[in-house]
mmCIF file of C-alpha atoms in Angstrom:
data_model
loop_
_atom_site.group_PDB
_atom_site.id
_atom_site.type_symbol
_atom_site.label_atom_id
_atom_site.label_comp_id
_atom_site.label_asym_id
_atom_site.label_seq_id
_atom_site.Cartn_x
_atom_site.Cartn_y
_atom_site.Cartn_z
ATOM 1 C CA MET W 1 80.605 46.360 141.301
ATOM 2 C CA VAL W 2 84.154 45.350 142.079
ATOM 3 C CA ALA W 3 84.116 42.297 144.326
ATOM 4 C CA TYR W 4 86.836 42.076 146.941
ATOM 5 C CA LEU W 5 87.874 40.264 150.121
ATOM 6 C CA GLN W 6 89.848 41.989 152.881
ATOM 7 C CA LEU W 7 92.374 39.634 154.511
ATOM 8 C CA ALA W 8 94.492 39.908 157.628
ATOM 9 C CA ASP W 9 97.644 40.971 155.773
ATOM 10 C CA ALA W 10 95.809 44.216 154.781
ATOM 11 C CA VAL W 11 96.347 43.578 151.051
ATOM 12 C CA PRO W 12 92.883 43.606 149.473
ATOM 13 C CA PHE W 13 91.701 40.786 147.298
ATOM 14 C CA VAL W 14 89.885 41.783 144.109
ATOM 15 C CA ALA W 15 88.054 39.382 141.834
ATOM 16 C CA LYS W 16 89.823 39.540 138.474
ATOM 17 C CA ASP W 17 86.715 38.696 136.484
ATOM 18 C CA THR W 18 85.148 41.958 137.649
ATOM 19 C CA LEU W 19 87.970 44.008 136.139
ATOM 20 C CA ILE W 20 88.663 45.313 132.649
ATOM 21 C CA VAL W 21 92.335 44.932 131.722
ATOM 22 C CA ASP W 22 94.269 46.147 128.679
ATOM 23 C CA LYS W 23 97.870 45.910 127.462
ATOM 24 C CA VAL W 24 100.097 48.891 126.647
ATOM 25 C CA GLU W 25 101.052 48.961 122.965
ATOM 26 C CA GLN W 26 103.770 50.738 121.017
ATOM 27 C CA GLY W 27 103.304 51.890 117.474
ATOM 28 C CA ASP W 28 101.303 54.368 115.457
ATOM 29 C CA PHE W 29 98.521 55.803 117.606
ATOM 30 C CA HIS W 30 95.603 56.790 115.408
ATOM 31 C CA ARG W 31 93.737 59.407 117.389
ATOM 32 C CA LYS W 32 90.036 59.281 116.688
ATOM 33 C CA VAL W 33 87.100 61.126 118.154
ATOM 34 C CA ARG W 34 83.862 59.181 118.376
ATOM 35 C CA GLY W 35 80.342 60.406 118.693
ATOM 36 C CA THR W 36 76.748 59.356 118.200
ATOM 37 C CA GLY W 37 74.085 61.102 116.205
ATOM 38 C CA VAL W 38 71.645 60.833 113.334
ATOM 39 C CA PHE W 39 71.335 61.431 109.626
ATOM 40 C CA ALA W 40 69.789 64.820 108.940
ATOM 41 C CA PRO W 41 68.922 66.700 105.757
ATOM 42 C CA ARG W 42 71.363 69.429 104.841
ATOM 43 C CA GLU W 43 68.516 71.362 103.245
ATOM 44 C CA VAL W 44 65.235 71.680 105.162
ATOM 45 C CA THR W 45 62.322 73.774 103.920
ATOM 46 C CA TRP W 46 59.321 74.666 106.033
ATOM 47 C CA VAL W 47 56.312 75.519 103.890
ATOM 48 C CA THR W 48 54.173 78.166 105.558
ATOM 49 C CA SER W 49 50.700 79.515 104.975
ATOM 50 C CA GLU W 50 50.758 82.974 103.401
ATOM 51 C CA VAL W 51 47.131 83.706 104.363
ATOM 52 C CA ASP W 52 44.585 82.768 107.006
ATOM 53 C CA GLY W 53 42.284 79.918 106.125
ATOM 54 C CA ILE W 54 40.612 76.667 107.043
ATOM 55 C CA VAL W 55 42.206 73.478 105.705
ATOM 56 C CA GLU W 56 39.716 72.164 103.158
ATOM 57 C CA LYS W 57 41.798 69.446 101.468
ATOM 58 C CA VAL W 58 45.085 67.664 102.206
ATOM 59 C CA PHE W 59 46.823 66.312 99.111
ATOM 60 C CA VAL W 60 49.957 64.674 100.582
ATOM 61 C CA LYS W 61 51.146 62.526 103.469
ATOM 62 C CA PRO W 62 54.532 62.262 105.198
ATOM 63 C CA GLY W 63 56.863 60.238 103.017
ATOM 64 C CA ASN W 64 55.426 61.447 99.708
ATOM 65 C CA THR W 65 57.892 62.678 97.102
ATOM 66 C CA ILE W 66 56.797 65.988 95.611
ATOM 67 C CA GLU W 67 57.762 68.230 92.712
ATOM 68 C CA PRO W 68 57.845 72.059 92.577
ATOM 69 C CA GLY W 69 54.338 73.444 92.203
ATOM 70 C CA GLU W 70 52.653 70.272 93.439
ATOM 71 C CA PRO W 71 49.706 71.062 95.764
ATOM 72 C CA LEU W 72 50.001 70.299 99.468
ATOM 73 C CA LEU W 73 46.878 71.845 100.993
ATOM 74 C CA GLN W 74 43.760 73.671 99.881
ATOM 75 C CA LEU W 75 42.517 76.372 102.257
ATOM 76 C CA PHE W 76 39.181 78.169 102.322
ATOM 77 C CA ASN W 77 38.642 81.817 103.273
ATOM 78 C CA ARG W 78 35.294 83.378 102.348
ATOM 79 C CA GLN W 79 36.461 86.922 103.133
ATOM 80 C CA LEU W 80 39.348 86.706 100.656
ATOM 81 C CA LEU W 81 37.015 85.479 97.916
ATOM 82 C CA GLN W 82 34.582 88.298 98.676
ATOM 83 C CA LYS W 83 37.361 90.888 98.574
ATOM 84 C CA VAL W 84 38.342 89.703 95.093
ATOM 85 C CA GLU W 85 34.760 90.103 93.887
ATOM 86 C CA GLU W 86 34.548 93.601 95.385
ATOM 87 C CA ALA W 87 37.885 94.667 93.903
ATOM 88 C CA SER W 88 36.929 93.271 90.493
ATOM 89 C CA LEU W 89 33.600 95.129 90.551
ATOM 90 C CA GLU W 90 35.201 98.422 91.586
ATOM 91 C CA LEU W 91 37.838 98.068 88.889
ATOM 92 C CA ASN W 92 35.250 97.424 86.176
ATOM 93 C CA VAL W 93 33.181 100.434 87.298
ATOM 94 C CA THR W 94 36.261 102.652 87.216
ATOM 95 C CA LYS W 95 37.208 101.378 83.755
ATOM 96 C CA ASP W 96 33.686 102.211 82.548
ATOM 97 C CA GLU W 97 34.026 105.687 84.053
ATOM 98 C CA LEU W 98 37.274 106.115 82.150
ATOM 99 C CA THR W 99 35.555 105.125 78.912
ATOM 100 C CA VAL W 100 32.734 107.634 79.537
ATOM 101 C CA LEU W 101 35.242 110.343 80.425
ATOM 102 C CA ARG W 102 37.202 109.744 77.232
ATOM 103 C CA GLY W 103 33.991 110.033 75.203
ATOM 104 C CA LYS W 104 32.932 113.221 76.952
ATOM 105 C CA LEU W 105 36.322 114.850 76.585
ATOM 106 C CA THR W 106 36.579 113.802 72.973
ATOM 107 C CA SER W 107 33.222 115.471 72.263
ATOM 108 C CA GLU W 108 34.302 118.686 73.980
ATOM 109 C CA ARG W 109 37.555 118.709 72.072
ATOM 110 C CA LEU W 110 35.735 118.239 68.770
ATOM 111 C CA ASN W 111 33.440 121.171 69.608
ATOM 112 C CA GLN W 112 36.423 123.361 70.357
ATOM 113 C CA GLU W 113 38.200 122.253 67.187
ATOM 114 C CA SER W 114 35.002 123.135 65.292
ATOM 115 C CA ALA W 115 34.945 126.625 66.867
ATOM 116 C CA LEU W 116 38.595 127.104 65.932
ATOM 117 C CA ALA W 117 37.902 126.014 62.358
ATOM 118 C CA GLN W 118 35.014 128.485 62.099
ATOM 119 C CA ALA W 119 37.216 131.279 63.432
ATOM 120 C CA LYS W 120 39.921 130.435 60.899
ATOM 121 C CA THR W 121 37.372 130.363 58.089
ATOM 122 C CA ALA W 122 36.022 133.774 59.060
ATOM 123 C CA TYR W 123 39.549 135.123 59.308
ATOM 124 C CA LEU W 124 40.599 133.808 55.890
ATOM 125 C CA SER W 125 37.397 134.977 54.237
ATOM 126 C CA ASN W 126 37.707 138.510 55.603
ATOM 127 C CA LYS W 127 41.440 138.570 54.784
ATOM 128 C CA LEU W 128 40.660 137.759 51.138
ATOM 129 C CA GLN W 129 38.105 140.541 51.102
ATOM 130 C CA MET W 130 40.615 142.945 52.683
ATOM 131 C CA ASP W 131 43.242 142.091 50.072
ATOM 132 C CA SER W 132 40.808 142.763 47.239
ATOM 133 C CA GLU W 133 39.508 146.004 48.779
ATOM 134 C CA ALA W 134 43.077 147.262 49.172
ATOM 135 C CA GLU W 135 43.497 147.539 45.375
ATOM 136 C CA LEU W 136 40.098 149.145 44.947
ATOM 137 C CA ALA W 137 40.762 151.632 47.728
ATOM 138 C CA LYS W 138 43.997 152.728 45.996
ATOM 139 C CA ILE W 139 42.078 153.824 42.859
ATOM 140 C CA ASN W 140 39.196 155.219 44.916
ATOM 141 C CA ILE W 141 36.644 152.762 43.622
ATOM 142 C CA ILE W 142 35.500 152.081 47.194
ATOM 143 C CA PRO W 143 35.599 154.506 50.060
ATOM 144 C CA ARG W 144 38.645 154.337 52.257
ATOM 145 C CA VAL W 145 36.492 153.863 55.322
ATOM 146 C CA VAL W 146 35.056 150.623 53.914
ATOM 147 C CA PHE W 147 38.544 149.199 53.473
ATOM 148 C CA GLU W 148 39.612 150.243 56.968
ATOM 149 C CA ARG W 149 36.463 148.662 58.426
ATOM 150 C CA THR W 150 37.389 145.376 56.701
ATOM 151 C CA GLN W 151 40.974 145.659 58.063
ATOM 152 C CA LEU W 152 39.601 146.023 61.579
ATOM 153 C CA LYS W 153 37.400 142.955 61.125
ATOM 154 C CA VAL W 154 40.443 140.915 59.952
ATOM 155 C CA LYS W 155 42.399 141.940 63.061
ATOM 156 C CA GLN W 156 39.460 140.876 65.236
ATOM 157 C CA ASP W 157 39.178 137.558 63.395
ATOM 158 C CA LYS W 158 42.922 136.931 63.856
ATOM 159 C CA PHE W 159 42.591 137.582 67.574
ATOM 160 C CA VAL W 160 39.641 135.168 67.766
ATOM 161 C CA VAL W 161 41.691 132.476 66.005
ATOM 162 C CA LYS W 162 44.518 132.839 68.558
ATOM 163 C CA LEU W 163 41.979 132.815 71.378
ATOM 164 C CA GLU W 164 40.346 129.611 70.109
ATOM 165 C CA GLU W 165 43.786 127.999 69.654
ATOM 166 C CA THR W 166 44.657 128.874 73.262
ATOM 167 C CA LYS W 167 41.351 127.446 74.449
ATOM 168 C CA LEU W 168 42.007 124.208 72.522
ATOM 169 C CA ALA W 169 45.525 123.867 73.974
ATOM 170 C CA LYS W 170 44.340 124.457 77.559
ATOM 171 C CA LEU W 171 41.384 122.164 77.010
ATOM 172 C CA GLN W 172 43.760 119.417 75.785
ATOM 173 C CA ASP W 173 45.972 119.852 78.876
ATOM 174 C CA SER W 174 42.914 119.592 81.096
ATOM 175 C CA PHE W 175 41.726 116.530 79.228
ATOM 176 C CA ASP W 176 45.139 114.831 79.555
ATOM 177 C CA ALA W 177 45.220 115.541 83.305
ATOM 178 C CA GLN W 178 41.725 114.110 83.823
ATOM 179 C CA ILE W 179 42.556 111.015 81.753
ATOM 180 C CA ARG W 180 45.829 110.463 83.640
ATOM 181 C CA ALA W 181 44.035 110.770 86.993
ATOM 182 C CA GLN W 182 41.382 108.270 85.976
ATOM 183 C CA GLU W 183 43.987 105.893 84.477
ATOM 184 C CA ALA W 184 45.971 106.098 87.728
ATOM 185 C CA LYS W 185 42.839 105.152 89.644
ATOM 186 C CA VAL W 186 42.318 102.206 87.304
ATOM 187 C CA ALA W 187 45.965 101.117 87.763
ATOM 188 C CA LEU W 188 45.639 101.370 91.545
ATOM 189 C CA LEU W 189 42.489 99.283 91.614
ATOM 190 C CA ASP W 190 44.098 96.801 89.219
ATOM 191 C CA ASN W 191 46.996 96.407 91.679
ATOM 192 C CA VAL W 192 44.517 95.938 94.518
ATOM 193 C CA LEU W 193 42.738 93.229 92.546
ATOM 194 C CA THR W 194 46.054 91.557 91.695
ATOM 195 C CA ALA W 195 47.084 91.544 95.363
ATOM 196 C CA ARG W 196 43.746 90.131 96.481
ATOM 197 C CA GLN W 197 43.797 87.545 93.708
ATOM 198 C CA LYS W 198 47.280 86.552 94.861
ATOM 199 C CA ASP W 199 45.880 86.024 98.363
ATOM 200 C CA VAL W 200 43.159 83.804 96.915
ATOM 201 C CA ASN W 201 45.756 81.892 94.878
ATOM 202 C CA SER W 202 47.717 81.413 98.113
ATOM 203 C CA LEU W 203 44.802 79.404 99.478
ATOM 204 C CA LEU W 204 46.301 76.580 97.419
ATOM 205 C CA ILE W 205 49.571 75.851 99.200
ATOM 206 C CA VAL W 206 52.134 74.265 96.862
ATOM 207 C CA ALA W 207 55.684 72.955 97.186
ATOM 208 C CA ASP W 208 58.391 75.335 96.050
ATOM 209 C CA ARG W 209 61.023 72.652 95.475
ATOM 210 C CA LYS W 210 61.513 68.948 94.940
ATOM 211 C CA GLY W 211 61.814 66.781 98.020
ATOM 212 C CA VAL W 212 60.114 64.446 100.460
ATOM 213 C CA VAL W 213 57.411 65.493 102.902
ATOM 214 C CA GLN W 214 58.988 64.595 106.231
ATOM 215 C CA GLU W 215 56.374 66.201 108.421
ATOM 216 C CA LEU W 216 52.861 67.537 107.856
ATOM 217 C CA THR W 217 51.505 69.689 110.677
ATOM 218 C CA ALA W 218 48.143 70.735 109.206
ATOM 219 C CA LEU W 219 44.967 68.655 109.450
ATOM 220 C CA LYS W 220 41.719 68.891 107.550
ATOM 221 C CA GLY W 221 39.394 71.367 109.229
ATOM 222 C CA GLN W 222 42.227 73.120 111.072
ATOM 223 C CA ASN W 223 42.154 76.913 111.168
ATOM 224 C CA LEU W 224 45.544 78.199 110.016
ATOM 225 C CA LEU W 225 46.920 81.671 110.597
ATOM 226 C CA MET W 226 49.205 83.463 108.170
ATOM 227 C CA GLY W 227 52.794 82.317 108.772
ATOM 228 C CA SER W 228 51.826 78.934 110.228
ATOM 229 C CA ASP W 229 54.143 76.026 109.362
ATOM 230 C CA VAL W 230 52.269 73.372 107.420
ATOM 231 C CA ALA W 231 54.880 70.996 106.004
ATOM 232 C CA ARG W 232 58.568 70.139 106.381
ATOM 233 C CA ILE W 233 60.213 69.191 103.078
ATOM 234 C CA VAL W 234 63.687 67.680 102.915
ATOM 235 C CA ASN W 235 66.082 66.764 100.159
ATOM 236 C CA MET W 236 66.636 63.040 100.662
ATOM 237 C CA GLN W 237 69.525 63.037 98.202
ATOM 238 C CA ASP W 238 71.603 65.390 100.337
ATOM 239 C CA LEU W 239 71.801 64.031 103.884
ATOM 240 C CA ILE W 240 74.535 64.766 106.399
ATOM 241 C CA VAL W 241 75.341 63.256 109.785
ATOM 242 C CA GLU W 242 75.018 65.341 112.942
ATOM 243 C CA ILE W 243 76.912 63.857 115.899
ATOM 244 C CA GLN W 244 77.656 64.979 119.433
ATOM 245 C CA VAL W 245 81.209 64.626 120.758
ATOM 246 C CA PRO W 246 82.542 65.328 124.272
ATOM 247 C CA GLU W 247 83.729 68.866 124.795
ATOM 248 C CA ALA W 248 87.224 67.739 125.823
ATOM 249 C CA LEU W 249 87.739 65.883 122.535
ATOM 250 C CA GLY W 250 85.975 68.346 120.288
ATOM 251 C CA ARG W 251 88.536 71.107 120.588
ATOM 252 C CA GLU W 252 90.859 69.526 118.037
ATOM 253 C CA LEU W 253 88.213 68.924 115.407
ATOM 254 C CA GLN W 254 88.573 70.870 112.195
ATOM 255 C CA ILE W 255 86.705 71.179 108.936
ATOM 256 C CA GLY W 256 87.993 68.741 106.321
ATOM 257 C CA GLN W 257 88.998 65.941 108.698
ATOM 258 C CA GLN W 258 88.154 62.446 107.455
ATOM 259 C CA ALA W 259 85.378 60.514 109.147
ATOM 260 C CA LYS W 260 83.760 57.081 109.148
ATOM 261 C CA VAL W 261 80.053 56.610 109.821
ATOM 262 C CA ASP W 262 78.596 53.341 111.127
ATOM 263 C CA THR W 263 74.997 52.856 109.961
ATOM 264 C CA ARG W 264 74.769 49.587 111.929
ATOM 265 C CA SER W 265 74.878 47.706 108.639
ATOM 266 C CA GLU W 266 77.935 49.222 106.934
ATOM 267 C CA TRP W 267 80.613 51.895 107.247
ATOM 268 C CA LEU W 268 80.476 55.009 105.079
ATOM 269 C CA SER W 269 83.213 57.548 104.373
ATOM 270 C CA GLY W 270 82.748 61.252 104.997
ATOM 271 C CA LYS W 271 84.428 64.444 106.087
ATOM 272 C CA VAL W 272 83.794 67.139 108.684
ATOM 273 C CA ILE W 273 82.025 70.179 107.192
ATOM 274 C CA ARG W 274 81.093 72.077 110.379
ATOM 275 C CA VAL W 275 82.079 72.224 114.034
ATOM 276 C CA ASP W 276 79.604 74.070 116.235
ATOM 277 C CA PRO W 277 81.415 76.916 118.042
ATOM 278 C CA LYS W 278 79.243 76.543 121.146
ATOM 279 C CA VAL W 279 79.108 73.806 123.773
ATOM 280 C CA THR W 280 75.733 72.388 124.778
ATOM 281 C CA ASN W 281 75.413 70.114 127.813
ATOM 282 C CA GLY W 282 79.109 69.256 127.654
ATOM 283 C CA THR W 283 79.078 68.268 123.972
ATOM 284 C CA ILE W 284 79.842 69.856 120.633
ATOM 285 C CA GLN W 285 77.828 69.183 117.496
ATOM 286 C CA VAL W 286 79.812 68.164 114.437
ATOM 287 C CA ASP W 287 78.366 67.874 110.928
ATOM 288 C CA ILE W 288 79.734 65.242 108.559
ATOM 289 C CA ALA W 289 79.054 65.116 104.813
ATOM 290 C CA MET W 290 79.248 61.816 103.000
ATOM 291 C CA THR W 291 81.909 61.406 100.316
ATOM 292 C CA GLU W 292 80.271 58.357 98.767
ATOM 293 C CA PRO W 293 76.733 57.551 97.607
ATOM 294 C CA LEU W 294 74.251 56.775 100.347
ATOM 295 C CA PRO W 295 72.934 53.201 100.440
ATOM 296 C CA ALA W 296 69.249 52.410 100.160
ATOM 297 C CA GLY W 297 67.351 52.729 103.399
ATOM 298 C CA VAL W 298 69.244 55.717 104.739
ATOM 299 C CA ARG W 299 66.787 58.354 105.884
ATOM 300 C CA PRO W 300 66.639 61.335 108.246
ATOM 301 C CA ASP W 301 66.823 60.525 111.987
ATOM 302 C CA LEU W 302 68.535 57.181 111.372
ATOM 303 C CA SER W 303 70.846 56.635 114.368
ATOM 304 C CA VAL W 304 74.563 56.247 113.638
ATOM 305 C CA ASP W 305 77.958 56.153 115.296
ATOM 306 C CA ALA W 306 80.853 58.039 113.795
ATOM 307 C CA GLU W 307 84.564 58.402 114.296
ATOM 308 C CA ILE W 308 86.724 61.271 113.092
ATOM 309 C CA ALA W 309 90.443 60.886 112.390
ATOM 310 C CA VAL W 310 92.231 63.681 114.265
ATOM 311 C CA GLU W 311 95.899 62.762 113.794
ATOM 312 C CA THR W 312 98.398 59.886 113.866
ATOM 313 C CA LEU W 313 101.198 59.869 116.466
ATOM 314 C CA GLN W 314 104.028 57.696 115.196
ATOM 315 C CA ASN W 315 105.853 55.158 117.378
ATOM 316 C CA VAL W 316 104.340 56.054 120.740
ATOM 317 C CA LEU W 317 102.976 54.141 123.725
ATOM 318 C CA PHE W 318 99.218 54.009 124.093
ATOM 319 C CA VAL W 319 96.567 52.028 125.891
ATOM 320 C CA LYS W 320 92.806 51.923 126.196
ATOM 321 C CA LYS W 321 91.650 54.817 128.315
ATOM 322 C CA PRO W 322 91.413 54.001 132.043
ATOM 323 C CA ALA W 323 88.388 55.341 133.915
ATOM 324 C CA ALA W 324 88.488 59.013 134.972
ATOM 325 C CA THR W 325 91.564 59.758 132.849
ATOM 326 C CA ALA W 326 92.005 63.121 131.113
ATOM 327 C CA PRO W 327 94.429 64.088 128.304
ATOM 328 C CA GLY W 328 97.677 65.600 129.597
ATOM 329 C CA SER W 329 97.004 64.456 133.158
ATOM 330 C CA SER W 330 99.042 62.526 135.700
ATOM 331 C CA GLY W 331 97.356 59.815 137.749
ATOM 332 C CA PHE W 332 97.501 56.373 139.300
ATOM 333 C CA VAL W 333 96.688 53.049 137.668
ATOM 334 C CA PHE W 334 97.143 49.495 138.868
ATOM 335 C CA LYS W 335 99.673 47.564 136.780
ATOM 336 C CA LEU W 336 99.544 43.755 136.830
ATOM 337 C CA ASN W 337 102.671 41.723 137.542
ATOM 338 C CA LYS W 338 103.910 39.106 135.095
ATOM 339 C CA ASN W 339 101.743 36.249 136.371
ATOM 340 C CA GLY W 340 98.699 38.548 136.682
ATOM 341 C CA HIS W 341 98.074 37.657 140.361
ATOM 342 C CA ARG W 342 98.933 41.040 141.767
ATOM 343 C CA ALA W 343 98.521 44.678 140.718
ATOM 344 C CA ALA W 344 100.749 47.482 141.932
ATOM 345 C CA ARG W 345 99.735 51.123 142.128
ATOM 346 C CA THR W 346 101.738 53.006 139.485
ATOM 347 C CA GLN W 347 101.879 56.701 138.650
ATOM 348 C CA VAL W 348 101.516 57.427 134.939
ATOM 349 C CA GLN W 349 101.833 60.580 132.855
ATOM 350 C CA PHE W 350 99.321 60.623 130.027
ATOM 351 C CA GLY W 351 99.484 62.597 126.780
ATOM 352 C CA LYS W 352 97.000 63.071 123.968
ATOM 353 C CA ALA W 353 93.792 61.065 123.907
ATOM 354 C CA SER W 354 91.389 59.482 121.507
ATOM 355 C CA SER W 355 87.798 58.533 122.269
ATOM 356 C CA SER W 356 88.794 55.116 123.600
ATOM 357 C CA ALA W 357 92.583 55.261 123.995
ATOM 358 C CA ILE W 358 95.223 57.564 125.396
ATOM 359 C CA GLN W 359 98.938 58.170 124.898
ATOM 360 C CA VAL W 360 101.337 57.090 127.652
ATOM 361 C CA LEU W 361 104.286 59.428 128.237
ATOM 362 C CA GLU W 362 105.815 58.019 131.435
ATOM 363 C CA GLY W 363 105.324 55.207 133.943
ATOM 364 C CA LEU W 364 104.558 52.226 131.679
ATOM 365 C CA GLN W 365 106.333 50.041 129.151
ATOM 366 C CA PRO W 366 105.144 48.153 126.062
ATOM 367 C CA GLY W 367 103.358 44.963 127.100
ATOM 368 C CA ASP W 368 102.407 46.200 130.591
ATOM 369 C CA GLN W 369 98.868 45.314 131.569
ATOM 370 C CA ILE W 370 96.816 47.816 133.534
ATOM 371 C CA ILE W 371 93.346 47.838 135.057
ATOM 372 C CA LEU W 372 90.943 50.138 133.189
ATOM 373 C CA THR W 373 88.105 49.830 135.704
ATOM 374 C CA ASP W 374 87.598 52.744 138.091
ATOM 375 C CA MET W 375 89.888 51.864 141.035
ATOM 376 C CA ALA W 376 89.731 55.164 142.920
ATOM 377 C CA GLN W 377 88.555 53.395 146.091
ATOM 378 C CA TRP W 378 91.813 51.361 146.121
ATOM 379 C CA PHE W 379 94.318 54.155 145.567
ATOM 380 C CA ASP W 380 95.192 54.159 149.278
ATOM 381 C CA ASN W 381 96.589 50.665 148.694
ATOM 382 C CA ILE W 382 99.991 50.143 147.155
ATOM 383 C CA GLU W 383 99.123 46.649 145.960
ATOM 384 C CA LEU W 384 96.107 44.450 145.252
ATOM 385 C CA LYS W 385 95.799 40.679 145.072
ATOM 386 C CA LEU W 386 93.745 39.400 142.159
ATOM 387 C CA THR W 387 91.654 36.265 142.520
ATOM 388 C CA GLU W 388 90.502 34.114 139.658
#
């Protein structure tokens, strides 16, 4: 609270030790935007459960470093195990049926091949007899009718051979179709077994990448549903800084601008890699990537301050930002006289701003001292007297 004493001459007295005063400077004005935030992993992976199950074992704790394929949780689901047994049994039965079918069809094919061979033998035998009777019939050793009867039998045998060949071909097509159908059934059941075995394998939840377990949300005995988050894994070697800056100062931020991050123990160099396009609660989130190795002890959620270099205005007037002052605005401040005992109300035109300072365009000179404390309640007064 600003302490004051109202005297008879109507010029208020204000205790100087309750005021914040700063001097106007001339030179290069390094505009910087400041914000507060935390270290955060650039890459965050949530491991989820791919199946329903009860947590049977927990292999890790938050803070553990893990490798790809390393187990996190073991789930139990009796139904999934039973489905694998059922699928395996059905597949084996179907494979046995395929084996029996192949044997049956092979036997039928052999019988048909045997019938075809017999027909061919009869045909060839009668054809030989016909050829020999043809010579004898020419010289009338055998009656012509005997020869013609043999010719007729050869024609019949030839027809039987073609008929048996057709039967064998159609039988083979039928066999192939039956085998393909049974093999397709086996393949389908094999896929079913593979899918169910995959579900059982998913009961062991493993890490899919290297990192540190930052959060573990599953407890032993907990009933998890498919899609439930169980662990948050972060890459500790690739941390960025997420800060919030005031909306008014965030409009000039751009990707690539240089930044400094205060970890409370040392300053680190970085650069802006993302500026959130939306405003939330009057602030804009800015992401900063480090351009130098991170020191030991830096971890996610570590609080930091950061400042981003926006631009440098050469040879200008600037001063620490008075209360309730906006960039590009015109307003009143109280300027101290040379001995610092009085302060006169002065109109000032301000220019561009930084987080803690602002450019002075008109109304002040280098070396002028002004009051930074909120003096709105005194703006009806042209002058103030300052007491020690």
